[in-house]
Amino acid sequence: MTHLPDAPAPSAVLESAVYAEDLEAARRFYGDLIGLEPFQTVEGRHIFFRVGAAVLLVFNPEATKLPSRNPRLPVPPHGATGPGHVCFVLDREQIAAMRARLVAAGIGIDAEFDWPHGARSLYVRDPAGNSVEFAESWLWEPQ
């Protein structure tokens, strides 16, 4: 691809998306249980949550298959089928506290372990079946 013009690589992920048909269940899980701040909702289409400087987009998959009806915001149709994955940063003590909160709320633990280099991860499922991970920030740092 040497014939292509140069362009900078992205420096961060601004937003990530998961899909859930039941947006109210997603609001309760990500907002009430996990503690994320919902800041935008379009009934039946999406709910968006702040995650530090980034955003978690939770879309109803059927609604996002439709083209935008707003000519000022020509977002193309998109979506996914089946469970997705999102990972949130917490330190080891915060992961333990989140685990206790999730278990007390009746959320099953899919997996929890320390990676070979020592970083901790905890996995659960949201109400739509998406894999939700909580991991230490240095999970992907070179060893």
GROMACS .gro file of C-alpha atoms in nm:
model
  143
    1MET     CA    1   0.000   0.000   0.000
    2THR     CA    2   0.294   0.230  -0.055
    3HIS     CA    3   0.107   0.419  -0.330
    4LEU     CA    4  -0.147   0.561  -0.085
    5PRO     CA    5  -0.116   0.910   0.068
    6ASP     CA    6   0.012   0.928   0.425
    7ALA     CA    7  -0.240   0.968   0.706
    8PRO     CA    8  -0.196   0.962   1.083
    9ALA     CA    9  -0.307   0.658   1.282
   10PRO     CA   10  -0.591   0.725   1.531
   11SER     CA   11  -0.476   0.807   1.883
   12ALA     CA   12  -0.773   0.671   2.078
   13VAL     CA   13  -1.113   0.507   2.052
   14LEU     CA   14  -1.381   0.775   2.079
   15GLU     CA   15  -1.684   0.548   2.083
   16SER     CA   16  -1.770   0.180   2.087
   17ALA     CA   17  -2.105   0.018   2.022
   18VAL     CA   18  -2.299  -0.281   2.144
   19TYR     CA   19  -2.648  -0.379   2.036
   20ALA     CA   20  -2.951  -0.449   2.253
   21GLU     CA   21  -3.317  -0.474   2.160
   22ASP     CA   22  -3.429  -0.391   2.515
   23LEU     CA   23  -3.286  -0.043   2.567
   24GLU     CA   24  -3.449  -0.004   2.910
   25ALA     CA   25  -3.270  -0.318   3.033
   26ALA     CA   26  -2.948  -0.177   2.887
   27ARG     CA   27  -3.007   0.154   3.069
   28ARG     CA   28  -3.055  -0.027   3.400
   29PHE     CA   29  -2.743  -0.242   3.345
   30TYR     CA   30  -2.498   0.019   3.216
   31GLY     CA   31  -2.647   0.317   3.402
   32ASP     CA   32  -2.793   0.199   3.732
   33LEU     CA   33  -2.572  -0.107   3.790
   34ILE     CA   34  -2.239  -0.022   3.624
   35GLY     CA   35  -2.266   0.350   3.701
   36LEU     CA   36  -2.223   0.503   3.356
   37GLU     CA   37  -2.391   0.835   3.285
   38PRO     CA   38  -2.657   0.818   3.013
   39PHE     CA   39  -2.658   1.145   2.820
   40GLN     CA   40  -2.860   1.084   2.505
   41THR     CA   41  -3.159   0.864   2.435
   42VAL     CA   42  -3.375   0.827   2.127
   43GLU     CA   43  -3.670   0.610   2.225
   44GLY     CA   44  -3.653   0.273   2.052
   45ARG     CA   45  -3.325   0.353   1.874
   46HIS     CA   46  -3.035   0.414   2.112
   47ILE     CA   47  -2.899   0.519   2.447
   48PHE     CA   48  -2.549   0.667   2.483
   49PHE     CA   49  -2.334   0.658   2.798
   50ARG     CA   50  -2.024   0.856   2.897
   51VAL     CA   51  -1.717   0.648   2.978
   52GLY     CA   52  -1.447   0.898   3.071
   53ALA     CA   53  -1.356   1.079   2.748
   54ALA     CA   54  -1.521   0.807   2.536
   55VAL     CA   55  -1.879   0.701   2.471
   56LEU     CA   56  -2.054   0.365   2.482
   57LEU     CA   57  -2.326   0.354   2.219
   58VAL     CA   58  -2.606   0.104   2.281
   59PHE     CA   59  -2.818   0.067   1.970
   60ASN     CA   60  -3.133  -0.127   1.898
   61PRO     CA   61  -3.002  -0.339   1.607
   62GLU     CA   62  -3.329  -0.324   1.411
   63ALA     CA   63  -3.352   0.056   1.434
   64THR     CA   64  -2.994   0.114   1.312
   65LYS     CA   65  -3.054  -0.091   0.997
   66LEU     CA   66  -3.269   0.199   0.878
   67PRO     CA   67  -3.112   0.502   0.708
   68SER     CA   68  -3.108   0.835   0.887
   69ARG     CA   69  -3.413   1.053   0.833
   70ASN     CA   70  -3.221   1.366   0.928
   71PRO     CA   71  -3.038   1.515   0.626
   72ARG     CA   72  -2.809   1.712   0.860
   73LEU     CA   73  -2.691   1.385   1.020
   74PRO     CA   74  -2.656   1.135   0.734
   75VAL     CA   75  -2.524   0.850   0.951
   76PRO     CA   76  -2.523   0.539   0.733
   77PRO     CA   77  -2.718   0.230   0.842
   78HIS     CA   78  -2.507  -0.004   1.054
   79GLY     CA   79  -2.541  -0.274   1.311
   80ALA     CA   80  -2.447  -0.621   1.415
   81THR     CA   81  -2.614  -0.944   1.502
   82GLY     CA   82  -2.518  -1.163   1.793
   83PRO     CA   83  -2.330  -1.071   2.108
   84GLY     CA   84  -2.053  -0.813   2.099
   85HIS     CA   85  -1.782  -0.722   2.347
   86VAL     CA   86  -1.681  -0.413   2.541
   87CYS     CA   87  -1.410  -0.375   2.805
   88PHE     CA   88  -1.402  -0.111   3.080
   89VAL     CA   89  -1.096  -0.005   3.278
   90LEU     CA   90  -1.092  -0.056   3.655
   91ASP     CA   91  -0.800  -0.119   3.887
   92ARG     CA   92  -0.776  -0.449   4.078
   93GLU     CA   93  -0.962  -0.324   4.389
   94GLN     CA   94  -1.232  -0.164   4.174
   95ILE     CA   95  -1.275  -0.490   3.983
   96ALA     CA   96  -1.329  -0.671   4.315
   97ALA     CA   97  -1.586  -0.410   4.421
   98MET     CA   98  -1.764  -0.432   4.084
   99ARG     CA   99  -1.767  -0.811   4.111
  100ALA     CA  100  -1.935  -0.791   4.452
  101ARG     CA  101  -2.192  -0.544   4.317
  102LEU     CA  102  -2.269  -0.756   4.011
  103VAL     CA  103  -2.304  -1.077   4.213
  104ALA     CA  104  -2.531  -0.900   4.464
  105ALA     CA  105  -2.747  -0.790   4.169
  106GLY     CA  106  -2.773  -1.150   4.049
  107ILE     CA  107  -2.538  -1.111   3.751
  108GLY     CA  108  -2.348  -1.432   3.676
  109ILE     CA  109  -1.972  -1.424   3.634
  110ASP     CA  110  -1.860  -1.568   3.297
  111ALA     CA  111  -1.489  -1.567   3.384
  112GLU     CA  112  -1.234  -1.398   3.606
  113PHE     CA  113  -0.860  -1.448   3.601
  114ASP     CA  114  -0.517  -1.295   3.588
  115TRP     CA  115  -0.355  -1.293   3.245
  116PRO     CA  116  -0.005  -1.451   3.223
  117HIS     CA  117   0.157  -1.107   3.272
  118GLY     CA  118  -0.060  -1.038   3.580
  119ALA     CA  119  -0.341  -0.807   3.462
  120ARG     CA  120  -0.683  -0.893   3.604
  121SER     CA  121  -1.001  -0.940   3.397
  122LEU     CA  122  -1.362  -1.003   3.498
  123TYR     CA  123  -1.626  -1.100   3.239
  124VAL     CA  124  -2.006  -1.085   3.266
  125ARG     CA  125  -2.296  -1.061   3.020
  126ASP     CA  126  -2.529  -0.764   2.980
  127PRO     CA  127  -2.904  -0.832   2.941
  128ALA     CA  128  -2.863  -0.858   2.561
  129GLY     CA  129  -2.588  -1.120   2.594
  130ASN     CA  130  -2.296  -0.891   2.509
  131SER     CA  131  -1.968  -0.982   2.677
  132VAL     CA  132  -1.872  -0.709   2.924
  133GLU     CA  133  -1.518  -0.711   3.057
  134PHE     CA  134  -1.361  -0.512   3.338
  135ALA     CA  135  -0.981  -0.511   3.318
  136GLU     CA  136  -0.678  -0.332   3.452
  137SER     CA  137  -0.559  -0.051   3.225
  138TRP     CA  138  -0.224  -0.211   3.158
  139LEU     CA  139  -0.379  -0.528   3.008
  140TRP     CA  140  -0.237  -0.454   2.661
  141GLU     CA  141   0.093  -0.296   2.761
  142PRO     CA  142   0.395  -0.468   2.601
  143GLN     CA  143   0.570  -0.712   2.830
   0.00000   0.00000   0.00000
